[in-house]
PDB file of C-alpha atoms in Angstrom:
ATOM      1  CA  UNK A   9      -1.246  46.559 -44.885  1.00  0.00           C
ATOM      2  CA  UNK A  10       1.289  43.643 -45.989  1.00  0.00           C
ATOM      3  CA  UNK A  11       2.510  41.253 -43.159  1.00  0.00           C
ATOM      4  CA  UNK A  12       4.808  38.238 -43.473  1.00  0.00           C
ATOM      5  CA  UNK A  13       4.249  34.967 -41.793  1.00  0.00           C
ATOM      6  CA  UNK A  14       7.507  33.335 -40.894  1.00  0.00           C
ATOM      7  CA  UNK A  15       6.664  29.483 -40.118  1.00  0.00           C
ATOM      8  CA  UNK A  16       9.059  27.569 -37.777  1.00  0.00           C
ATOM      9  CA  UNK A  17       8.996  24.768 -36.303  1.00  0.00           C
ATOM     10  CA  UNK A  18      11.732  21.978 -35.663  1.00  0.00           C
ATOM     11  CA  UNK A  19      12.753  19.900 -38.052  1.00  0.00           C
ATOM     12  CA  UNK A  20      13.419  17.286 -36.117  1.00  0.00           C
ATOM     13  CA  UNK A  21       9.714  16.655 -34.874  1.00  0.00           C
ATOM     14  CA  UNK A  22       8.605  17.015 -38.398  1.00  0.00           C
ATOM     15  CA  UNK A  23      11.523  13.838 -39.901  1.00  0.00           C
ATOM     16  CA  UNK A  24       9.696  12.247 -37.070  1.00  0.00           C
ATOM     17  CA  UNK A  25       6.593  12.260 -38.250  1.00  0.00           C
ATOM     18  CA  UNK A  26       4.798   9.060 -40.467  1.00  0.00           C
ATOM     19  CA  UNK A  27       4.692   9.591 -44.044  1.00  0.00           C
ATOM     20  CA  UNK A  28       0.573   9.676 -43.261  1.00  0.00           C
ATOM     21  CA  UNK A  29       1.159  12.542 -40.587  1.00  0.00           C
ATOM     22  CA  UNK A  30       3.082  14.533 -42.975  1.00  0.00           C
ATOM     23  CA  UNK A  31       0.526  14.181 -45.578  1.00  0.00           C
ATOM     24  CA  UNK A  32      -2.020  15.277 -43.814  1.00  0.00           C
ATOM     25  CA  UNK A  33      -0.213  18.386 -42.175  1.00  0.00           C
ATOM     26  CA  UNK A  34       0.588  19.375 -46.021  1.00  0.00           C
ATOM     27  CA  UNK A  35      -2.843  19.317 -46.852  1.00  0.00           C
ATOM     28  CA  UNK A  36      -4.194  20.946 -43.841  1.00  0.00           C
ATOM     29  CA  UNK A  37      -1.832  24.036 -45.365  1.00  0.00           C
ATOM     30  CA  UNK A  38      -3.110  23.642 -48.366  1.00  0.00           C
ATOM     31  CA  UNK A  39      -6.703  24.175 -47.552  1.00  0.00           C
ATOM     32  CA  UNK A  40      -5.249  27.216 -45.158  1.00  0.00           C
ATOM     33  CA  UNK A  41      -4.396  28.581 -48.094  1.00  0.00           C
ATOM     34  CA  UNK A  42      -7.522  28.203 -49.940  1.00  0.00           C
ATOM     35  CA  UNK A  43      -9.674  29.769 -47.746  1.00  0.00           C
ATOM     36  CA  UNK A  44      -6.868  32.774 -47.041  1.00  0.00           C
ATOM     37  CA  UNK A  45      -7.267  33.392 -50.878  1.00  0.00           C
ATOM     38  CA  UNK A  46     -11.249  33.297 -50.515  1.00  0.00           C
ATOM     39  CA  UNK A  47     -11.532  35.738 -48.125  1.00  0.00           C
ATOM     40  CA  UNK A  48      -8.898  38.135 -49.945  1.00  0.00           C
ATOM     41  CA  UNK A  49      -5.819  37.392 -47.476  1.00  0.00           C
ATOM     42  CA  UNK A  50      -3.558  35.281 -49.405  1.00  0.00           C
ATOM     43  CA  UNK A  51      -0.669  37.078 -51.524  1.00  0.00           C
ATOM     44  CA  UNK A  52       1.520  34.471 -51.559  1.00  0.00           C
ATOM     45  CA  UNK A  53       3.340  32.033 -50.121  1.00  0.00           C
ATOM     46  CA  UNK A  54       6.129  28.906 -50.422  1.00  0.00           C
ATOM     47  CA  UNK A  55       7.458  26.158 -47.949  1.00  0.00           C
ATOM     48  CA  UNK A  56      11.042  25.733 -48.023  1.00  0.00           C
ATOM     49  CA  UNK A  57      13.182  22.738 -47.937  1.00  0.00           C
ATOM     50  CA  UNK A  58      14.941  21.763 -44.862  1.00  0.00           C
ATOM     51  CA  UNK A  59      18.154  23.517 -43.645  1.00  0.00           C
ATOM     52  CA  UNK A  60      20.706  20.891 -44.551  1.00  0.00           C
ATOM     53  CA  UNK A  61      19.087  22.214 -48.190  1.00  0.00           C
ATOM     54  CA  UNK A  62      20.591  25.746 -47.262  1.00  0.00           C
ATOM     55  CA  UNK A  63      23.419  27.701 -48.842  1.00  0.00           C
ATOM     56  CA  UNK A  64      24.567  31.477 -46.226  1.00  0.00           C
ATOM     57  CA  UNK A  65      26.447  33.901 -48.532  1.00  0.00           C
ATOM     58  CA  UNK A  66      28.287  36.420 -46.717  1.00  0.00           C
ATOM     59  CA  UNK A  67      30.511  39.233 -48.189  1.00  0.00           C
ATOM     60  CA  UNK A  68      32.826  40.160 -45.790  1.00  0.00           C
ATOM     61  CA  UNK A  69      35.340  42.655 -46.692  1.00  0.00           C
ATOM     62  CA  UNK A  70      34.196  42.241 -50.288  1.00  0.00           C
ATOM     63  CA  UNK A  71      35.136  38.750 -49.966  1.00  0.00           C
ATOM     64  CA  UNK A  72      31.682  36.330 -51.095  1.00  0.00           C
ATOM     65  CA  UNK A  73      31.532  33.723 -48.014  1.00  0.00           C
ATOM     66  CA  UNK A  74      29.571  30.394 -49.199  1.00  0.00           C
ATOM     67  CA  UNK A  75      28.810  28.385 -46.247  1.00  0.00           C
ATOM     68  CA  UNK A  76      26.332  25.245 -46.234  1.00  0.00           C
ATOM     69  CA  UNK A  77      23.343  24.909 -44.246  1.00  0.00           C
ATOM     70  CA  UNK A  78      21.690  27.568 -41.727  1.00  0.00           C
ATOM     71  CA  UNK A  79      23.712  30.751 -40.813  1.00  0.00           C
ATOM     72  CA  UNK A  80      23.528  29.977 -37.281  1.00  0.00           C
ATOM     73  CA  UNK A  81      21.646  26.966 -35.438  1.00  0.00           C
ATOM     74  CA  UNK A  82      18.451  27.211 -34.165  1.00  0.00           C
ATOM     75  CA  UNK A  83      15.568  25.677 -32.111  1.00  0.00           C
ATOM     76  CA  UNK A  84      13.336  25.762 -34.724  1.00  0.00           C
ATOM     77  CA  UNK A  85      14.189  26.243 -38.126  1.00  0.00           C
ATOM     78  CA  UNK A  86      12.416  28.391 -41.211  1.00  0.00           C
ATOM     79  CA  UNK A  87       9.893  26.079 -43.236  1.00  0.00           C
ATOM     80  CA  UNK A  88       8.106  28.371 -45.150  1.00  0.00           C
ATOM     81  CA  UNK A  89       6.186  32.390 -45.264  1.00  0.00           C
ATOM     82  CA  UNK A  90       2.998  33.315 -46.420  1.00  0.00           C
ATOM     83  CA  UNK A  91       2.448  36.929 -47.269  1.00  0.00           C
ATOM     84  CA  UNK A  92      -0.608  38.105 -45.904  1.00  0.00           C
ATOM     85  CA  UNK A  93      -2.792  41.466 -46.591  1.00  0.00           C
ATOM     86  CA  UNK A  94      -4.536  42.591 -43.494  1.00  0.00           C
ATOM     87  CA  UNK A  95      -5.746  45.324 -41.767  1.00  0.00           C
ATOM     88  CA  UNK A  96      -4.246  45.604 -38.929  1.00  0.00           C
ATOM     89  CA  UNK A  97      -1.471  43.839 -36.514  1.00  0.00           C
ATOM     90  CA  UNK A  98      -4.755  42.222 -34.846  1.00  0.00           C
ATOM     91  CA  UNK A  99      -6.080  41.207 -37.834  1.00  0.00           C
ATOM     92  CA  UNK A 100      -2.679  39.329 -38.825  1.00  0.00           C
ATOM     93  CA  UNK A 101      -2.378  37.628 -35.670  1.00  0.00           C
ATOM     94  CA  UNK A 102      -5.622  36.333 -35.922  1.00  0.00           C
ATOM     95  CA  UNK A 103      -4.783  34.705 -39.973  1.00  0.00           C
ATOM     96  CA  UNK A 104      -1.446  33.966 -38.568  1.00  0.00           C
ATOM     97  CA  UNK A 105      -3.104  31.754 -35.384  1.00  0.00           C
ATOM     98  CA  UNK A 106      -5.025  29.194 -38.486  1.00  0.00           C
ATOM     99  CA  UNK A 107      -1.670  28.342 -40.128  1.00  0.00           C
ATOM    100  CA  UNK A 108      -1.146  24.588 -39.268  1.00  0.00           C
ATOM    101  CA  UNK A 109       2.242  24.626 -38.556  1.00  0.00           C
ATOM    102  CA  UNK A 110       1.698  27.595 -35.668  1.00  0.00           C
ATOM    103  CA  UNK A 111       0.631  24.350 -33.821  1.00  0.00           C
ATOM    104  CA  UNK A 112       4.347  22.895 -33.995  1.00  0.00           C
ATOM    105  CA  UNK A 113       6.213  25.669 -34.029  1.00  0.00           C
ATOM    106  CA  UNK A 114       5.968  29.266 -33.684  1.00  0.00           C
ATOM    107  CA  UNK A 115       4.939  32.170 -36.999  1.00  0.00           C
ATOM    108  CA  UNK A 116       6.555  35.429 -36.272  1.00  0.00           C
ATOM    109  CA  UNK A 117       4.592  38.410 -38.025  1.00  0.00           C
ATOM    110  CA  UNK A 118       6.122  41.295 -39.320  1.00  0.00           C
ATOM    111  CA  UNK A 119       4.969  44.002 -41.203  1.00  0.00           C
ATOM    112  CA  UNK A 120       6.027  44.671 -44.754  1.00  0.00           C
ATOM    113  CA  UNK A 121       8.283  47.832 -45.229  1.00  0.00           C
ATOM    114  CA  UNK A 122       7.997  50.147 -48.284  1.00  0.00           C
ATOM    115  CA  UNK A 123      11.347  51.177 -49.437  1.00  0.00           C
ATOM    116  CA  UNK A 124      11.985  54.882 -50.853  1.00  0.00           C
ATOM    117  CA  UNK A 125      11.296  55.731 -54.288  1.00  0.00           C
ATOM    118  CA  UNK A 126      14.226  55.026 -56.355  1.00  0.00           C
ATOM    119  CA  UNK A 127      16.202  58.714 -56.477  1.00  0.00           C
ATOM    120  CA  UNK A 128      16.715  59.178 -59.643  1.00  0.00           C
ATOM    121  CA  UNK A 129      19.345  61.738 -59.264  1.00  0.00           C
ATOM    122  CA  UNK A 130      22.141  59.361 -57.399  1.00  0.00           C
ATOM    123  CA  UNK A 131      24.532  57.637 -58.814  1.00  0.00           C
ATOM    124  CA  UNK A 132      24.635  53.947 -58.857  1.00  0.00           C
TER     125      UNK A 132
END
């Protein structure tokens, strides 16, 4: 089964970190990912710029709403995901416990869900 890993932490304790701090929290993902891909775990994954980096689109009435930054404010903000195949809620919670950030912040784990084959009867 396919879980995602949500990382979050707060931005504001990560800006407060020295450049050498953030280096090495980088590559201590980087190596999480290496050995998630060894052992067969790893689909794939991104980090995300910060918030103030963020663009919410809303249609509202069919009206397109563009607002900048997060749709609502937060704690902790999104950093990043990494998409994980395991087999089993247990199983995920254990990958999810070795992702660096989890020690900052929080990873919320949810499972992937497989949408409907197209119907290709309907109209559009």
């Amino acid at each position: 089964m396919n879980y995602l890993a949500l990382v979050y932490y707060q931005e504001q304790q990560i800006e407060a970190m020295t450049e050498q701090e953030w280096y090495d929290l980088n590559q201590k993902c980087i190596r999480c990912v290496e050995g998630l891909t060894q052992s067969g775990h790893f689909i794939a994954g991104q980090a995300l710029q910060p918030t103030r980096q963020a663009t919410t689109v809303r249609v509202r009435d069919g009206e397109t709403l563009i607002t900048d930054g997060p749709f609502a404010e937060t704690k902790e903000q999104l950093a990043g995901f990494y998409l994980l195949q395991a087999r089993d809620l247990n199983e995920a919670i254990q990958l999810a416990s070795k992702i660096p950030p989890a020690q900052l912040g929080s990873v919320e784990i949810r499972p992937i869900r497989q949408l409907p084959p197209k119907d290709e009867g309907a109209l559009s």
